[in-house]
PDB file of C-alpha atoms in Angstrom:
ATOM      1  CA  MET A   1     -28.890   2.219 -10.103  1.00  0.00           C
ATOM      2  CA  LYS A   2     -26.463   0.414 -11.724  1.00  0.00           C
ATOM      3  CA  ASP A   3     -24.014   0.509  -8.957  1.00  0.00           C
ATOM      4  CA  ILE A   4     -26.281  -0.502  -6.302  1.00  0.00           C
ATOM      5  CA  VAL A   5     -25.651  -3.528  -4.476  1.00  0.00           C
ATOM      6  CA  LEU A   6     -29.211  -5.714  -4.413  1.00  0.00           C
ATOM      7  CA  VAL A   7     -29.830  -8.261  -2.166  1.00  0.00           C
ATOM      8  CA  LYS A   8     -32.802 -10.536  -3.281  1.00  0.00           C
ATOM      9  CA  ASP A   9     -34.269 -13.682  -3.005  1.00  0.00           C
ATOM     10  CA  LYS A  10     -32.490 -15.054  -6.057  1.00  0.00           C
ATOM     11  CA  ASP A  11     -29.038 -14.358  -7.204  1.00  0.00           C
ATOM     12  CA  THR A  12     -30.202 -12.821 -10.970  1.00  0.00           C
ATOM     13  CA  HIS A  13     -26.322 -12.679 -11.744  1.00  0.00           C
ATOM     14  CA  LEU A  14     -25.641 -16.214 -11.181  1.00  0.00           C
ATOM     15  CA  TRP A  15     -28.898 -17.447 -12.675  1.00  0.00           C
ATOM     16  CA  HIS A  16     -28.176 -15.863 -15.978  1.00  0.00           C
ATOM     17  CA  GLN A  17     -24.999 -17.018 -16.306  1.00  0.00           C
ATOM     18  CA  LYS A  18     -26.565 -20.416 -15.688  1.00  0.00           C
ATOM     19  CA  LEU A  19     -29.479 -19.881 -18.337  1.00  0.00           C
ATOM     20  CA  ALA A  20     -26.221 -19.094 -20.896  1.00  0.00           C
ATOM     21  CA  THR A  21     -26.216 -23.206 -20.783  1.00  0.00           C
ATOM     22  CA  GLN A  22     -28.292 -25.871 -21.829  1.00  0.00           C
ATOM     23  CA  GLU A  23     -28.721 -27.567 -18.195  1.00  0.00           C
ATOM     24  CA  ALA A  24     -31.277 -25.235 -16.958  1.00  0.00           C
ATOM     25  CA  LYS A  25     -33.442 -26.090 -19.709  1.00  0.00           C
ATOM     26  CA  LYS A  26     -32.830 -29.694 -19.967  1.00  0.00           C
ATOM     27  CA  GLY A  27     -34.706 -32.879 -18.537  1.00  0.00           C
ATOM     28  CA  TYR A  28     -37.808 -32.224 -16.229  1.00  0.00           C
ATOM     29  CA  TRP A  29     -37.389 -28.628 -16.278  1.00  0.00           C
ATOM     30  CA  THR A  30     -39.688 -26.859 -18.842  1.00  0.00           C
ATOM     31  CA  ASN A  31     -38.477 -23.778 -20.785  1.00  0.00           C
ATOM     32  CA  GLY A  32     -41.212 -21.545 -19.686  1.00  0.00           C
ATOM     33  CA  MET A  33     -39.340 -20.314 -16.883  1.00  0.00           C
ATOM     34  CA  ALA A  34     -36.249 -19.961 -18.504  1.00  0.00           C
ATOM     35  CA  GLU A  35     -37.812 -18.086 -21.410  1.00  0.00           C
ATOM     36  CA  GLU A  36     -39.429 -15.614 -19.056  1.00  0.00           C
ATOM     37  CA  LEU A  37     -36.003 -14.797 -17.014  1.00  0.00           C
ATOM     38  CA  GLU A  38     -33.964 -14.567 -20.193  1.00  0.00           C
ATOM     39  CA  GLY A  39     -36.053 -11.223 -21.197  1.00  0.00           C
ATOM     40  CA  VAL A  40     -35.259  -9.560 -17.834  1.00  0.00           C
ATOM     41  CA  ALA A  41     -31.598  -8.770 -17.501  1.00  0.00           C
ATOM     42  CA  PRO A  42     -30.337  -7.778 -14.300  1.00  0.00           C
ATOM     43  CA  MET A  43     -30.564  -4.108 -13.419  1.00  0.00           C
ATOM     44  CA  THR A  44     -27.357  -3.149 -10.998  1.00  0.00           C
ATOM     45  CA  ARG A  45     -23.761  -4.529 -11.206  1.00  0.00           C
ATOM     46  CA  PHE A  46     -23.785  -6.169  -7.988  1.00  0.00           C
ATOM     47  CA  CYS A  47     -26.120  -8.543  -6.534  1.00  0.00           C
ATOM     48  CA  TRP A  48     -26.221 -11.422  -4.070  1.00  0.00           C
ATOM     49  CA  SER A  49     -29.055 -13.706  -2.439  1.00  0.00           C
ATOM     50  CA  LEU A  50     -30.498 -14.017   0.838  1.00  0.00           C
ATOM     51  CA  SER A  51     -33.048 -16.690  -0.717  1.00  0.00           C
ATOM     52  CA  PHE A  52     -35.840 -17.050   1.954  1.00  0.00           C
ATOM     53  CA  ALA A  53     -33.844 -16.341   4.820  1.00  0.00           C
ATOM     54  CA  GLY A  54     -36.222 -14.154   6.326  1.00  0.00           C
ATOM     55  CA  VAL A  55     -38.620 -17.100   6.674  1.00  0.00           C
ATOM     56  CA  ALA A  56     -36.483 -18.671   9.183  1.00  0.00           C
ATOM     57  CA  THR A  57     -36.578 -15.769  11.314  1.00  0.00           C
ATOM     58  CA  ASP A  58     -40.415 -15.210  10.911  1.00  0.00           C
ATOM     59  CA  GLU A  59     -41.288 -18.614  12.196  1.00  0.00           C
ATOM     60  CA  ALA A  60     -39.325 -19.029  15.129  1.00  0.00           C
ATOM     61  CA  PHE A  61     -40.466 -22.703  16.101  1.00  0.00           C
ATOM     62  CA  LEU A  62     -37.099 -23.960  17.666  1.00  0.00           C
ATOM     63  CA  ASP A  63     -35.733 -22.375  20.826  1.00  0.00           C
ATOM     64  CA  LEU A  64     -32.119 -21.541  19.596  1.00  0.00           C
ATOM     65  CA  SER A  65     -30.573 -20.654  23.101  1.00  0.00           C
ATOM     66  CA  ASN A  66     -29.261 -23.612  23.493  1.00  0.00           C
ATOM     67  CA  ASN A  67     -27.152 -24.333  19.895  1.00  0.00           C
ATOM     68  CA  GLU A  68     -25.838 -27.580  21.451  1.00  0.00           C
ATOM     69  CA  ASP A  69     -29.074 -29.141  20.778  1.00  0.00           C
ATOM     70  CA  ILE A  70     -28.039 -30.053  17.176  1.00  0.00           C
ATOM     71  CA  ALA A  71     -26.068 -32.829  18.148  1.00  0.00           C
ATOM     72  CA  LEU A  72     -26.014 -36.440  17.025  1.00  0.00           C
ATOM     73  CA  THR A  73     -27.569 -37.956  19.866  1.00  0.00           C
ATOM     74  CA  SER A  74     -30.473 -35.440  20.028  1.00  0.00           C
ATOM     75  CA  PHE A  75     -30.828 -36.489  15.797  1.00  0.00           C
ATOM     76  CA  LYS A  76     -31.290 -39.894  16.708  1.00  0.00           C
ATOM     77  CA  ASN A  77     -33.678 -39.515  19.211  1.00  0.00           C
ATOM     78  CA  LYS A  78     -36.109 -37.803  16.994  1.00  0.00           C
ATOM     79  CA  SER A  79     -39.079 -39.716  16.065  1.00  0.00           C
ATOM     80  CA  ASN A  80     -39.537 -39.194  12.244  1.00  0.00           C
ATOM     81  CA  TYR A  81     -37.290 -39.898   9.308  1.00  0.00           C
ATOM     82  CA  PHE A  82     -38.637 -37.719   6.844  1.00  0.00           C
ATOM     83  CA  PHE A  83     -41.233 -34.657   6.885  1.00  0.00           C
ATOM     84  CA  TYR A  84     -42.703 -33.391   3.811  1.00  0.00           C
ATOM     85  CA  HIS A  85     -46.185 -31.840   3.652  1.00  0.00           C
ATOM     86  CA  THR A  86     -47.505 -29.874   0.497  1.00  0.00           C
ATOM     87  CA  THR A  87     -50.684 -28.883  -1.200  1.00  0.00           C
ATOM     88  CA  LYS A  88     -53.152 -30.708  -3.523  1.00  0.00           C
ATOM     89  CA  ALA A  89     -52.767 -27.497  -6.110  1.00  0.00           C
ATOM     90  CA  ALA A  90     -50.496 -27.707  -8.814  1.00  0.00           C
ATOM     91  CA  SER A  91     -47.269 -26.078  -9.361  1.00  0.00           C
ATOM     92  CA  LEU A  92     -45.953 -24.255 -12.535  1.00  0.00           C
ATOM     93  CA  ASN A  93     -42.835 -25.404 -14.500  1.00  0.00           C
ATOM     94  CA  ASN A  94     -43.538 -29.109 -14.303  1.00  0.00           C
ATOM     95  CA  SER A  95     -42.886 -29.486 -10.807  1.00  0.00           C
ATOM     96  CA  THR A  96     -46.236 -31.061  -9.338  1.00  0.00           C
ATOM     97  CA  VAL A  97     -44.822 -34.454 -10.714  1.00  0.00           C
ATOM     98  CA  PHE A  98     -41.753 -33.867  -8.264  1.00  0.00           C
ATOM     99  CA  ARG A  99     -44.146 -32.421  -5.106  1.00  0.00           C
ATOM    100  CA  HIS A 100     -46.535 -34.889  -5.587  1.00  0.00           C
ATOM    101  CA  ALA A 101     -44.514 -38.084  -6.100  1.00  0.00           C
ATOM    102  CA  LEU A 102     -44.633 -39.167  -2.545  1.00  0.00           C
ATOM    103  CA  VAL A 103     -48.063 -37.981  -1.624  1.00  0.00           C
ATOM    104  CA  THR A 104     -50.395 -39.255  -4.178  1.00  0.00           C
ATOM    105  CA  SER A 105     -49.197 -42.862  -4.657  1.00  0.00           C
ATOM    106  CA  ASN A 106     -48.491 -45.664  -2.114  1.00  0.00           C
ATOM    107  CA  VAL A 107     -44.410 -45.160  -2.203  1.00  0.00           C
ATOM    108  CA  SER A 108     -44.331 -43.268   1.007  1.00  0.00           C
ATOM    109  CA  SER A 109     -45.396 -46.328   3.231  1.00  0.00           C
ATOM    110  CA  ALA A 110     -42.098 -47.988   1.432  1.00  0.00           C
ATOM    111  CA  LEU A 111     -39.887 -45.272   3.333  1.00  0.00           C
ATOM    112  CA  CYS A 112     -38.097 -45.634   6.215  1.00  0.00           C
ATOM    113  CA  GLN A 113     -41.014 -45.393   9.348  1.00  0.00           C
ATOM    114  CA  PRO A 114     -41.940 -43.520  10.978  1.00  0.00           C
ATOM    115  CA  SER A 115     -41.998 -40.355   8.473  1.00  0.00           C
ATOM    116  CA  SER A 116     -44.723 -37.270   8.088  1.00  0.00           C
ATOM    117  CA  ILE A 117     -45.363 -37.309   4.779  1.00  0.00           C
ATOM    118  CA  GLY A 118     -48.553 -35.915   3.264  1.00  0.00           C
ATOM    119  CA  PHE A 119     -51.164 -32.948   2.599  1.00  0.00           C
ATOM    120  CA  GLY A 120     -51.980 -30.053   4.788  1.00  0.00           C
ATOM    121  CA  ILE A 121     -51.974 -30.279   8.363  1.00  0.00           C
ATOM    122  CA  SER A 122     -52.458 -27.692  11.056  1.00  0.00           C
ATOM    123  CA  LYS A 123     -49.271 -25.112  12.053  1.00  0.00           C
ATOM    124  CA  GLU A 124     -49.139 -26.543  15.333  1.00  0.00           C
ATOM    125  CA  GLU A 125     -48.874 -30.402  14.364  1.00  0.00           C
ATOM    126  CA  TRP A 126     -46.650 -29.109  11.101  1.00  0.00           C
ATOM    127  CA  ALA A 127     -44.186 -27.440  13.456  1.00  0.00           C
ATOM    128  CA  LYS A 128     -44.085 -30.172  16.309  1.00  0.00           C
ATOM    129  CA  SER A 129     -43.287 -32.917  13.278  1.00  0.00           C
ATOM    130  CA  LEU A 130     -40.786 -30.976  11.612  1.00  0.00           C
ATOM    131  CA  GLN A 131     -39.031 -30.642  15.097  1.00  0.00           C
ATOM    132  CA  ASP A 132     -39.326 -34.186  15.533  1.00  0.00           C
ATOM    133  CA  SER A 133     -37.809 -35.207  12.080  1.00  0.00           C
ATOM    134  CA  LYS A 134     -34.422 -36.008  10.845  1.00  0.00           C
ATOM    135  CA  PHE A 135     -34.695 -35.080   7.455  1.00  0.00           C
ATOM    136  CA  CYS A 136     -36.722 -32.366   5.707  1.00  0.00           C
ATOM    137  CA  LEU A 137     -37.496 -33.022   1.914  1.00  0.00           C
ATOM    138  CA  VAL A 138     -36.991 -29.288   0.247  1.00  0.00           C
ATOM    139  CA  ILE A 139     -38.677 -29.800  -3.249  1.00  0.00           C
ATOM    140  CA  ARG A 140     -38.886 -27.131  -5.978  1.00  0.00           C
ATOM    141  CA  GLY A 141     -42.133 -25.631  -6.653  1.00  0.00           C
ATOM    142  CA  ASP A 142     -43.086 -22.840  -9.175  1.00  0.00           C
ATOM    143  CA  ASN A 143     -39.252 -21.841  -9.373  1.00  0.00           C
ATOM    144  CA  PRO A 144     -36.431 -23.595  -7.972  1.00  0.00           C
ATOM    145  CA  ASN A 145     -36.184 -21.964  -4.411  1.00  0.00           C
ATOM    146  CA  SER A 146     -38.171 -23.300  -1.620  1.00  0.00           C
ATOM    147  CA  ARG A 147     -38.763 -22.035   1.921  1.00  0.00           C
ATOM    148  CA  SER A 148     -38.571 -25.636   3.314  1.00  0.00           C
ATOM    149  CA  LEU A 149     -35.001 -25.067   3.238  1.00  0.00           C
ATOM    150  CA  PHE A 150     -35.056 -22.399   5.807  1.00  0.00           C
ATOM    151  CA  ARG A 151     -37.323 -24.031   8.090  1.00  0.00           C
ATOM    152  CA  SER A 152     -35.707 -27.104   8.611  1.00  0.00           C
ATOM    153  CA  ILE A 153     -32.073 -25.311   9.147  1.00  0.00           C
ATOM    154  CA  ARG A 154     -33.855 -23.517  11.851  1.00  0.00           C
ATOM    155  CA  ASN A 155     -35.085 -26.537  13.559  1.00  0.00           C
ATOM    156  CA  GLY A 156     -31.927 -28.567  12.849  1.00  0.00           C
ATOM    157  CA  CYS A 157     -33.504 -31.202  10.586  1.00  0.00           C
ATOM    158  CA  ILE A 158     -31.058 -31.932   7.624  1.00  0.00           C
ATOM    159  CA  PRO A 159     -32.128 -30.761   4.324  1.00  0.00           C
ATOM    160  CA  ILE A 160     -32.846 -33.042   1.449  1.00  0.00           C
ATOM    161  CA  VAL A 161     -32.762 -30.636  -1.722  1.00  0.00           C
ATOM    162  CA  ILE A 162     -34.328 -31.806  -4.919  1.00  0.00           C
ATOM    163  CA  SER A 163     -34.004 -28.886  -7.168  1.00  0.00           C
ATOM    164  CA  ASP A 164     -31.037 -29.054  -9.568  1.00  0.00           C
ATOM    165  CA  MET A 165     -30.988 -25.350 -10.074  1.00  0.00           C
ATOM    166  CA  LEU A 166     -31.455 -23.947  -6.477  1.00  0.00           C
ATOM    167  CA  PRO A 167     -27.630 -23.712  -5.732  1.00  0.00           C
ATOM    168  CA  SER A 168     -27.719 -21.529  -8.926  1.00  0.00           C
ATOM    169  CA  TYR A 169     -30.754 -19.556  -8.834  1.00  0.00           C
ATOM    170  CA  ALA A 170     -30.441 -18.934  -4.569  1.00  0.00           C
ATOM    171  CA  PRO A 171     -27.744 -19.795  -3.004  1.00  0.00           C
ATOM    172  CA  ILE A 172     -26.954 -18.367   0.898  1.00  0.00           C
ATOM    173  CA  PHE A 173     -24.124 -16.625   1.052  1.00  0.00           C
ATOM    174  CA  ARG A 174     -21.992 -18.101  -1.589  1.00  0.00           C
ATOM    175  CA  SER A 175     -18.706 -16.687  -0.801  1.00  0.00           C
ATOM    176  CA  LEU A 176     -18.934 -18.186   2.511  1.00  0.00           C
ATOM    177  CA  LEU A 177     -20.820 -21.481   2.286  1.00  0.00           C
ATOM    178  CA  LYS A 178     -21.600 -24.325   0.091  1.00  0.00           C
ATOM    179  CA  MET A 179     -24.923 -25.952   0.262  1.00  0.00           C
ATOM    180  CA  GLU A 180     -23.239 -29.768   0.268  1.00  0.00           C
ATOM    181  CA  ASP A 181     -21.783 -28.898   3.542  1.00  0.00           C
ATOM    182  CA  TYR A 182     -25.396 -28.864   5.392  1.00  0.00           C
ATOM    183  CA  ALA A 183     -27.971 -30.214   2.514  1.00  0.00           C
ATOM    184  CA  ILE A 184     -28.215 -33.575   0.774  1.00  0.00           C
ATOM    185  CA  LEU A 185     -28.468 -32.639  -2.677  1.00  0.00           C
ATOM    186  CA  LEU A 186     -30.437 -35.485  -4.883  1.00  0.00           C
ATOM    187  CA  LYS A 187     -30.622 -35.039  -8.560  1.00  0.00           C
ATOM    188  CA  GLU A 188     -34.250 -34.795  -9.775  1.00  0.00           C
ATOM    189  CA  GLU A 189     -33.934 -37.410 -12.291  1.00  0.00           C
ATOM    190  CA  ASP A 190     -32.720 -39.702  -9.617  1.00  0.00           C
ATOM    191  CA  PHE A 191     -35.625 -39.265  -7.236  1.00  0.00           C
ATOM    192  CA  ILE A 192     -38.276 -39.216  -9.918  1.00  0.00           C
ATOM    193  CA  SER A 193     -36.964 -42.648 -11.400  1.00  0.00           C
ATOM    194  CA  ASP A 194     -36.686 -44.205  -7.635  1.00  0.00           C
ATOM    195  CA  PRO A 195     -38.000 -42.150  -4.622  1.00  0.00           C
ATOM    196  CA  VAL A 196     -37.909 -44.659  -2.169  1.00  0.00           C
ATOM    197  CA  GLY A 197     -34.398 -45.669  -3.022  1.00  0.00           C
ATOM    198  CA  THR A 198     -32.823 -42.433  -3.291  1.00  0.00           C
ATOM    199  CA  LEU A 199     -34.441 -41.237   0.111  1.00  0.00           C
ATOM    200  CA  ASN A 200     -33.832 -44.273   2.029  1.00  0.00           C
ATOM    201  CA  ASN A 201     -30.252 -44.266   1.619  1.00  0.00           C
ATOM    202  CA  ALA A 202     -29.954 -41.190   3.702  1.00  0.00           C
ATOM    203  CA  SER A 203     -31.059 -43.566   6.587  1.00  0.00           C
ATOM    204  CA  ILE A 204     -27.711 -45.411   6.088  1.00  0.00           C
ATOM    205  CA  LEU A 205     -25.299 -42.425   6.567  1.00  0.00           C
ATOM    206  CA  SER A 206     -22.491 -42.514   8.621  1.00  0.00           C
ATOM    207  CA  ASN A 207     -22.310 -41.050  12.238  1.00  0.00           C
ATOM    208  CA  PHE A 208     -19.225 -38.836  10.452  1.00  0.00           C
ATOM    209  CA  SER A 209     -21.351 -37.859   7.590  1.00  0.00           C
ATOM    210  CA  ILE A 210     -24.558 -36.911   9.714  1.00  0.00           C
ATOM    211  CA  ASN A 211     -22.092 -35.011  12.161  1.00  0.00           C
ATOM    212  CA  LYS A 212     -20.816 -33.145   9.229  1.00  0.00           C
ATOM    213  CA  PHE A 213     -24.404 -31.720   8.034  1.00  0.00           C
ATOM    214  CA  LEU A 214     -25.466 -31.119  11.701  1.00  0.00           C
ATOM    215  CA  ASN A 215     -22.108 -28.739  12.182  1.00  0.00           C
ATOM    216  CA  GLY A 216     -23.071 -27.279   8.748  1.00  0.00           C
ATOM    217  CA  ILE A 217     -26.581 -26.380   9.937  1.00  0.00           C
ATOM    218  CA  LYS A 218     -25.185 -24.656  12.933  1.00  0.00           C
ATOM    219  CA  ILE A 219     -22.946 -22.511  11.146  1.00  0.00           C
ATOM    220  CA  VAL A 220     -25.782 -21.643   8.655  1.00  0.00           C
ATOM    221  CA  GLN A 221     -28.085 -20.607  11.452  1.00  0.00           C
ATOM    222  CA  ARG A 222     -25.736 -18.094  13.031  1.00  0.00           C
ATOM    223  CA  MET A 223     -25.111 -16.616   9.686  1.00  0.00           C
ATOM    224  CA  ILE A 224     -28.815 -16.545   8.733  1.00  0.00           C
ATOM    225  CA  LEU A 225     -30.659 -15.800  11.729  1.00  0.00           C
ATOM    226  CA  PRO A 226     -30.209 -12.488  13.444  1.00  0.00           C
ATOM    227  CA  ASP A 227     -32.280 -13.666  16.495  1.00  0.00           C
ATOM    228  CA  HIS A 228     -29.648 -16.364  17.208  1.00  0.00           C
ATOM    229  CA  PRO A 229     -27.713 -15.872  20.465  1.00  0.00           C
ATOM    230  CA  HIS A 230     -24.262 -16.112  18.885  1.00  0.00           C
ATOM    231  CA  SER A 231     -25.410 -14.836  15.334  1.00  0.00           C
ATOM    232  CA  LEU A 232     -22.799 -13.875  12.707  1.00  0.00           C
ATOM    233  CA  PHE A 233     -25.548 -12.210  10.386  1.00  0.00           C
ATOM    234  CA  VAL A 234     -24.066  -8.568  10.473  1.00  0.00           C
ATOM    235  CA  PRO A 235     -20.453  -9.675   9.488  1.00  0.00           C
ATOM    236  CA  ALA A 236     -21.791 -12.257   6.963  1.00  0.00           C
ATOM    237  CA  PHE A 237     -23.722  -9.831   5.202  1.00  0.00           C
ATOM    238  CA  CYS A 238     -20.811  -7.229   5.165  1.00  0.00           C
ATOM    239  CA  HIS A 239     -18.599  -9.914   3.812  1.00  0.00           C
ATOM    240  CA  GLU A 240     -21.230 -11.272   0.953  1.00  0.00           C
ATOM    241  CA  THR A 241     -21.787  -7.254   0.082  1.00  0.00           C
ATOM    242  CA  VAL A 242     -18.001  -6.885  -0.486  1.00  0.00           C
ATOM    243  CA  ALA A 243     -17.580 -10.247  -2.260  1.00  0.00           C
ATOM    244  CA  SER A 244     -20.428  -9.522  -4.522  1.00  0.00           C
ATOM    245  CA  MET A 245     -18.639  -6.217  -5.524  1.00  0.00           C
ATOM    246  CA  LYS A 246     -15.521  -7.952  -6.677  1.00  0.00           C
ATOM    247  CA  GLN A 247     -17.475  -9.918  -9.356  1.00  0.00           C
ATOM    248  CA  ILE A 248     -18.773  -6.808 -11.551  1.00  0.00           C
ATOM    249  CA  TYR A 249     -21.932  -8.016 -13.892  1.00  0.00           C
ATOM    250  CA  GLN A 250     -21.661  -5.654 -16.908  1.00  0.00           C
ATOM    251  CA  VAL A 251     -25.281  -4.368 -17.255  1.00  0.00           C
ATOM    252  CA  PRO A 252     -26.640  -4.262 -21.094  1.00  0.00           C
ATOM    253  CA  ASN A 253     -27.307  -1.083 -22.173  1.00  0.00           C
ATOM    254  CA  GLU A 254     -30.578   0.208 -22.493  1.00  0.00           C
ATOM    255  CA  GLY A 255     -32.704  -1.317 -25.317  1.00  0.00           C
ATOM    256  CA  ASN A 256     -29.672  -4.196 -25.651  1.00  0.00           C
ATOM    257  CA  GLY A 257     -31.447  -7.253 -24.530  1.00  0.00           C
ATOM    258  CA  GLY A 258     -28.137  -9.020 -24.533  1.00  0.00           C
ATOM    259  CA  LEU A 259     -26.425 -10.590 -21.404  1.00  0.00           C
ATOM    260  CA  ALA A 260     -22.674  -9.914 -20.712  1.00  0.00           C
ATOM    261  CA  SER A 261     -20.648 -12.395 -18.554  1.00  0.00           C
ATOM    262  CA  VAL A 262     -19.519 -11.568 -15.202  1.00  0.00           C
TER     263      VAL A 262
END
């Protein structure tokens, strides 16, 4: 069991290393989740994360037959600047303040317009609005992860990630990809102190920066989507599996709750 390579929705090894620092428990992030996970040591020596990549395959809103559609011209022709829809239900681990920051106040009207921001809409309207948006907000929920990241990648929408721990909790092919190459990463503290200012800064990105993100998205699409016409999913999967085996996690002995370093 200990020598199995485990592929999960989160990188258990990397996350436990992160929990060794106080950074995972500071600011708006409550101790509840960290304390819960500290008591669950990884069971195998090898692990890597595909996160919620399956969501991008199951919800095939965008026709990927012409990958060149993800280009600067088509990006600028999209109607909406920002896309974000959430539910009225509260989230765990003090995430509600982030998820409702734009919806429960009048700040959304101060964002670059038009934007599609609000509570639940029909699936058809949701898919149409997402495809017609330049930026998709990826805000943490009950844990640092979010399905919105993969939906935005599939639909050629630049993700704006507001989840400080996501790169450590659920990186995608972390030996091959850097999240900052295909997504805009905003600090949670900066976002909550000035939601409008931090988001509107995205509207003044240079063409060079936009192209960088769009090219990054095209590469990520090929890696995470088995149904992509030029998919690299299988070689990327094999590469990441081998890479994970080069970083051996010392599994604690039974009865030993301590964590060893990689």
